[in-house]
Coordinates of C-alpha atoms in Angstrom, one line a residue:
Chain A
M274 CA -11.1 14.7 -26.8
N275 CA -14.7 15.8 -26.3
E276 CA -16.1 13.8 -29.2
E277 CA -18.4 10.9 -28.4
P278 CA -16.6 7.6 -28.5
D279 CA -17.9 5.3 -31.2
R280 CA -18.9 1.7 -30.5
V281 CA -15.6 0.2 -31.9
S282 CA -13.4 2.4 -29.8
S283 CA -15.3 1.8 -26.7
V284 CA -15.1 -2.0 -27.3
S285 CA -11.3 -1.6 -27.9
E286 CA -10.9 0.4 -24.7
R287 CA -12.8 -2.2 -22.7
V288 CA -10.7 -5.0 -24.2
Y289 CA -7.5 -3.0 -23.2
Q290 CA -8.9 -2.4 -19.7
T291 CA -9.4 -6.2 -19.4
L292 CA -5.9 -6.9 -20.6
L293 CA -4.5 -4.7 -17.9
F294 CA -5.3 -7.6 -15.5
A295 CA -2.0 -9.1 -16.9
Y296 CA -0.2 -6.6 -14.6
P297 CA 0.2 -7.1 -10.8
K298 CA -2.5 -5.8 -8.7
G299 CA -0.5 -3.0 -7.1
F300 CA 0.8 -1.7 -10.4
R301 CA -2.7 -1.8 -11.9
R302 CA -4.2 0.1 -9.0
E303 CA -1.5 2.8 -9.3
Y304 CA -1.3 3.2 -13.0
G305 CA -4.2 1.2 -14.6
A306 CA -6.6 4.2 -15.0
Q307 CA -3.8 6.3 -16.5
M308 CA -2.8 3.5 -18.9
A309 CA -6.4 3.0 -20.0
Q310 CA -6.8 6.8 -20.5
T311 CA -3.5 6.9 -22.5
F312 CA -4.6 4.0 -24.7
R313 CA -7.9 5.8 -25.2
D314 CA -6.1 8.9 -26.4
L315 CA -3.8 6.9 -28.6
Y316 CA -6.7 4.9 -30.1
R317 CA -8.7 8.0 -30.9
E318 CA -5.7 9.8 -32.4
E319 CA -5.0 6.8 -34.7
R320 CA -8.7 6.6 -35.7
R321 CA -8.7 10.4 -36.4
R322 CA -5.6 10.1 -38.6
S323 CA -7.4 7.2 -39.9
G324 CA -7.2 3.9 -41.3
K325 CA -7.9 0.5 -40.0
F326 CA -4.2 -0.4 -40.7
R327 CA -3.1 2.3 -38.3
V328 CA -5.4 1.0 -35.6
A329 CA -4.3 -2.6 -36.3
G330 CA -0.7 -1.4 -36.0
L331 CA -1.5 0.3 -32.7
W332 CA -3.0 -2.9 -31.4
V333 CA 0.1 -5.0 -32.4
R334 CA 2.5 -2.5 -30.7
T335 CA 0.3 -2.3 -27.6
L336 CA 0.0 -6.1 -27.3
L337 CA 3.8 -6.5 -27.7
D338 CA 4.3 -3.8 -25.1
L339 CA 1.8 -5.3 -22.8
I340 CA 3.4 -8.8 -22.9
A341 CA 6.9 -7.5 -22.4
T342 CA 6.1 -5.0 -19.6
A343 CA 3.6 -7.2 -17.7
T344 CA 6.2 -10.0 -17.6
V345 CA 8.8 -7.6 -16.2
E346 CA 6.3 -6.1 -13.7
R347 CA 5.2 -9.5 -12.5
S348 CA 8.8 -10.6 -12.2
N349 CA 9.7 -7.5 -10.2
D350 CA 6.6 -7.9 -8.0
R351 CA 7.6 -11.5 -7.2
K352 CA 11.1 -10.4 -6.3
Q353 CA 9.9 -7.6 -4.0
N354 CA 7.2 -9.6 -2.4
G355 CA 8.4 -11.4 0.8
E356 CA 5.5 -13.9 0.6
V357 CA 6.9 -15.3 -2.6
I358 CA 9.2 -17.8 -0.8
M359 CA 6.2 -19.0 1.1
G360 CA 4.2 -19.3 -2.1
D361 CA 7.0 -21.3 -3.8
R362 CA 7.1 -23.6 -0.8
R363 CA 3.4 -24.0 -0.9
L364 CA 3.6 -24.9 -4.6
A365 CA 6.3 -27.5 -3.8
V366 CA 4.0 -29.1 -1.1
V367 CA 1.0 -29.1 -3.5
G368 CA 3.4 -30.6 -6.2
F369 CA 4.5 -33.4 -3.8
L370 CA 0.9 -34.2 -2.9
L371 CA 0.0 -34.4 -6.7
V372 CA 3.0 -36.7 -7.5
S373 CA 2.4 -38.9 -4.4
A374 CA -0.3 -41.1 -6.0
P375 CA 1.7 -41.9 -9.2
L376 CA 4.9 -42.2 -7.1
Y377 CA 3.2 -44.9 -4.9
F378 CA 1.9 -46.8 -7.9
V379 CA 5.1 -46.7 -9.9
S380 CA 7.2 -47.6 -6.8
A381 CA 4.9 -50.4 -5.8
S382 CA 4.9 -51.8 -9.4
L383 CA 8.7 -51.6 -9.7
L384 CA 9.3 -53.3 -6.3
K385 CA 6.8 -56.1 -7.1
Y386 CA 7.8 -56.8 -10.7
G387 CA 11.5 -55.8 -10.5
L388 CA 12.6 -57.1 -7.1
G389 CA 9.7 -59.3 -6.1
V390 CA 8.9 -57.2 -3.1
G391 CA 5.1 -57.0 -2.7
L392 CA 5.1 -54.8 0.4
L393 CA 3.4 -51.9 -1.4
F394 CA 1.8 -53.6 -4.4
D395 CA 0.0 -56.5 -2.6
P396 CA -2.4 -54.2 -0.5
L397 CA -3.2 -52.4 -3.8
E398 CA -3.8 -55.6 -5.6
A399 CA -6.1 -56.9 -2.8
F400 CA -8.0 -53.6 -2.9
L401 CA -8.5 -53.9 -6.7
S402 CA -9.6 -57.5 -6.6
V403 CA -13.2 -56.3 -6.5
A404 CA -14.3 -55.8 -10.1
Q405 CA -16.2 -52.5 -9.4
R406 CA -13.2 -50.9 -7.7
R407 CA -10.9 -52.0 -10.6
E408 CA -13.3 -50.4 -13.1
V409 CA -13.2 -47.1 -11.2
F410 CA -9.4 -47.3 -10.8
N411 CA -9.0 -47.9 -14.5
L412 CA -11.2 -44.9 -15.3
V413 CA -9.8 -42.5 -12.7
S414 CA -6.1 -43.4 -12.5
P415 CA -5.0 -42.0 -15.9
V416 CA -6.6 -38.7 -15.1
V417 CA -5.2 -38.6 -11.5
F418 CA -1.7 -39.8 -12.5
L419 CA -1.1 -37.9 -15.7
G420 CA -3.2 -34.9 -14.8
G421 CA -1.6 -34.6 -11.4
L422 CA 1.9 -34.9 -12.8
G423 CA 1.1 -32.4 -15.5
L424 CA -0.3 -29.9 -12.9
A425 CA 2.6 -30.5 -10.5
L426 CA 5.1 -29.9 -13.3
T427 CA 3.3 -26.8 -14.6
L428 CA 3.0 -25.2 -11.1
N429 CA 6.6 -25.8 -10.1
A430 CA 8.0 -24.8 -13.5
Y431 CA 6.1 -21.5 -13.1
S432 CA 7.8 -21.1 -9.8
V433 CA 11.4 -21.6 -11.1
L434 CA 11.3 -20.3 -14.7
R435 CA 11.4 -16.6 -15.4
M436 CA 10.6 -15.4 -18.9
N437 CA 11.4 -12.0 -20.1
V438 CA 10.5 -10.5 -23.4
G439 CA 11.9 -7.2 -24.5
R440 CA 12.9 -5.2 -27.5
E441 CA 16.5 -4.5 -28.3
E442 CA 17.1 -2.2 -31.3
G443 CA 13.7 -3.1 -32.9
V444 CA 14.1 -6.9 -32.4
V445 CA 12.0 -8.8 -29.9
V446 CA 14.3 -10.8 -27.6
S447 CA 13.2 -13.3 -25.1
T448 CA 15.2 -14.8 -22.3
V449 CA 14.4 -17.7 -20.0
R450 CA 16.0 -17.9 -16.6
L451 CA 16.0 -20.8 -14.2
E452 CA 16.0 -20.0 -10.5
V453 CA 17.5 -22.5 -8.1
K454 CA 14.7 -23.4 -5.7
L455 CA 15.5 -26.9 -4.5
L456 CA 12.0 -28.0 -3.4
N457 CA 10.4 -27.0 -6.6
L458 CA 13.2 -28.4 -8.7
A459 CA 12.9 -31.7 -6.7
V460 CA 9.2 -31.9 -7.6
I461 CA 10.0 -31.2 -11.3
A462 CA 12.7 -33.9 -11.3
V463 CA 10.5 -36.6 -9.6
G464 CA 7.5 -35.6 -11.6
S465 CA 9.4 -35.8 -14.9
L466 CA 10.8 -39.2 -14.0
L467 CA 7.4 -40.5 -13.2
L468 CA 5.9 -39.0 -16.3
V469 CA 8.5 -40.7 -18.5
T470 CA 8.1 -44.0 -16.7
L471 CA 4.3 -43.9 -17.0
L472 CA 4.3 -42.9 -20.7
G473 CA 7.0 -45.5 -21.4
Y474 CA 4.7 -48.1 -19.7
V475 CA 1.7 -47.0 -21.7
F476 CA 3.8 -47.1 -24.9
L477 CA 5.1 -50.6 -24.2
E478 CA 1.7 -51.9 -23.2
N479 CA 0.0 -50.7 -26.4
F480 CA 2.7 -50.5 -29.1
A481 CA 5.5 -52.9 -28.2
Y482 CA 6.1 -55.9 -30.5
R483 CA 4.7 -59.0 -28.8
Y484 CA 6.2 -62.5 -29.5
Chain B
M245 CA 15.3 10.2 -2.1
G246 CA 17.8 10.6 -5.0
E247 CA 19.8 13.3 -3.2
S248 CA 21.9 10.8 -1.3
R249 CA 23.2 9.2 -4.5
E250 CA 25.3 10.4 -7.3
P251 CA 23.8 10.7 -10.8
W252 CA 26.2 8.2 -12.3
D253 CA 24.9 5.6 -9.9
L254 CA 21.9 5.3 -12.1
L255 CA 23.7 5.1 -15.5
P256 CA 23.3 3.9 -18.1
L257 CA 19.6 4.8 -18.4
T258 CA 17.2 2.8 -20.6
P259 CA 16.3 4.5 -23.9
A260 CA 12.7 5.0 -22.6
A261 CA 13.9 6.6 -19.3
L262 CA 16.2 9.0 -21.2
H263 CA 13.5 10.0 -23.6
I264 CA 11.0 10.6 -20.8
L265 CA 13.6 12.8 -19.0
L266 CA 14.2 14.7 -22.2
S267 CA 10.5 15.2 -22.7
L268 CA 10.1 16.7 -19.2
A269 CA 13.2 18.8 -19.5
D270 CA 11.3 21.9 -20.8
E271 CA 7.9 21.5 -19.3
E272 CA 5.7 19.2 -17.2
R273 CA 3.5 16.8 -19.1
H274 CA 1.0 14.0 -18.6
G275 CA 1.6 10.4 -19.9
Y276 CA 0.0 10.9 -23.3
G277 CA 1.8 14.2 -23.7
I278 CA 5.1 12.5 -23.0
M279 CA 4.3 9.8 -25.6
R280 CA 3.4 12.4 -28.3
E281 CA 6.4 14.6 -27.6
V282 CA 8.8 11.6 -27.9
E283 CA 7.2 10.3 -31.1
E284 CA 7.3 13.8 -32.7
R285 CA 10.9 14.6 -31.6
T286 CA 12.2 11.2 -32.9
G287 CA 10.2 11.2 -36.1
S288 CA 8.2 8.2 -34.9
K289 CA 11.5 6.2 -34.5
M290 CA 10.8 5.9 -30.8
R291 CA 7.2 5.1 -29.7
L292 CA 6.5 4.4 -26.1
G293 CA 3.7 2.0 -25.3
P294 CA 1.5 2.6 -22.2
G295 CA 3.3 -0.3 -20.3
T296 CA 6.8 0.9 -21.1
L297 CA 5.8 4.5 -20.2
Y298 CA 4.2 3.8 -16.9
G299 CA 6.7 1.0 -15.9
S300 CA 9.4 3.6 -16.5
V301 CA 7.5 6.3 -14.7
K302 CA 7.1 4.0 -11.7
R303 CA 10.8 3.3 -11.5
M304 CA 11.8 6.9 -12.1
L305 CA 9.4 8.1 -9.3
G306 CA 11.0 5.5 -7.1
D307 CA 14.5 6.8 -8.0
G308 CA 13.5 10.4 -7.5
L309 CA 14.2 11.4 -11.1
I310 CA 10.7 12.8 -11.6
E311 CA 7.8 13.7 -9.4
E312 CA 4.1 14.2 -9.7
S313 CA 3.0 17.8 -10.2
E314 CA 0.4 19.0 -7.7
E315 CA -0.7 21.8 -10.0
R316 CA -3.6 20.9 -12.2
P317 CA -4.4 22.7 -15.5
D318 CA -7.5 24.7 -16.1
P319 CA -10.3 22.0 -16.2
E320 CA -11.6 23.6 -19.4
L321 CA -8.3 23.0 -21.1
D322 CA -7.6 19.5 -20.0
D323 CA -9.0 16.5 -18.1
Q324 CA -8.5 17.0 -14.3
R325 CA -7.9 13.3 -13.7
R326 CA -4.7 13.3 -15.7
R327 CA -1.5 13.2 -13.6
Y328 CA 1.3 15.5 -14.7
Y329 CA 5.0 14.8 -14.1
R330 CA 8.0 17.0 -13.9
L331 CA 11.7 16.6 -13.6
T332 CA 13.4 16.8 -10.1
D333 CA 16.7 18.5 -9.7
F334 CA 18.3 15.1 -9.3
G335 CA 16.5 13.9 -12.5
R336 CA 18.0 16.9 -14.4
R337 CA 21.5 16.0 -13.2
V338 CA 21.0 12.4 -14.1
A339 CA 19.8 13.4 -17.6
G340 CA 22.8 15.6 -18.0
A341 CA 25.2 12.9 -16.8
E342 CA 23.7 10.4 -19.3
A343 CA 23.9 12.9 -22.1
G344 CA 27.6 13.5 -21.2
R345 CA 28.2 9.7 -21.2
L346 CA 26.7 9.5 -24.6
E347 CA 28.7 12.5 -25.8
D348 CA 31.9 10.7 -24.7
L349 CA 30.8 7.6 -26.6
V350 CA 30.1 9.7 -29.7
S351 CA 33.6 11.3 -29.4
I352 CA 35.2 7.9 -29.4
A353 CA 33.1 6.9 -32.4
Y354 CA 34.5 10.0 -34.3
E355 CA 38.1 9.2 -33.2
K356 CA 37.7 5.6 -34.5
K357 CA 36.2 7.0 -37.8
L358 CA 32.9 5.2 -37.2
L359 CA 31.2 8.6 -37.6
R360 CA 31.8 11.6 -40.0
E361 CA 31.8 15.1 -38.7
S362 CA 28.7 15.9 -40.8
G363 CA 26.3 14.3 -43.3
A364 CA 23.3 12.0 -43.2
H365 CA 23.2 10.0 -40.0
G366 CA 27.0 10.7 -39.5
L367 CA 27.9 7.4 -41.0
P368 CA 31.1 7.1 -42.9
E369 CA 31.0 6.8 -46.7
G370 CA 30.6 3.3 -48.0
T371 CA 28.3 2.2 -45.2

């Protein structure tokens, strides 16, 4: 243990220390230094016994171990942390704000062209009657609509989906669990519907057969 | 912490937890020492990664199965920053209860002729 670390091993140790950020803060604070020291010992032992293959094998095992255990620790941390419910609600609110723009646009279009009700669409049409505004709208709307929907879906999926990767008798087994959080699920449902509607509209506009 | 509960409340243990308890049964060790002992004892069939080891250590400390040793080795012999762990009395009872549970299972496997009395791996002939 007293030998000077070579450059490769110090780089590997730094990489592993960086990867420890995958664990929750409390766990990292309590065990991060010990885990880094343990990895350092393991790495030097593998290098001593030699072979690049042994070191590569250590990295593969360590990464699989890190993915599986960081997922478990984060999941446990979320369960134990009372602020989580607040965090999930906040994600739902952010999600609703992100879907509100495409929701308004799609609702206004459906009411206007489906039912002939221009209550929502007419003010938008009047606003976009200026050429410069229309140009900006055409440029910005795809990013705001599709990007906002994508972000809202990702954030709320993170809130309701729990992934667990573990090893059972030498085989890597992954499970995905859905947690029933109504607000987040509502954002996912509305966001998915809007996304399908908008993509369907884009497809029909660009690829549909025209008579 | 663990004294108010019975050992079987915590059974079955995960393989990692049982191996850590077995490793600490004869002496206190630091994390890397536990890893090496488990690997050597199992002929490299069981290798604990740092995440598995310290995740288990965290839960076992919480359950009162192990505790951190306050004694530090001679600084000339080892790094003073290492944390050493040892078995608690409750941890020893839990390890014993888990070993007994596994012994019962093995007895059933013998009765059902899934295992032979002796021989390589105890597997019946033809398997």
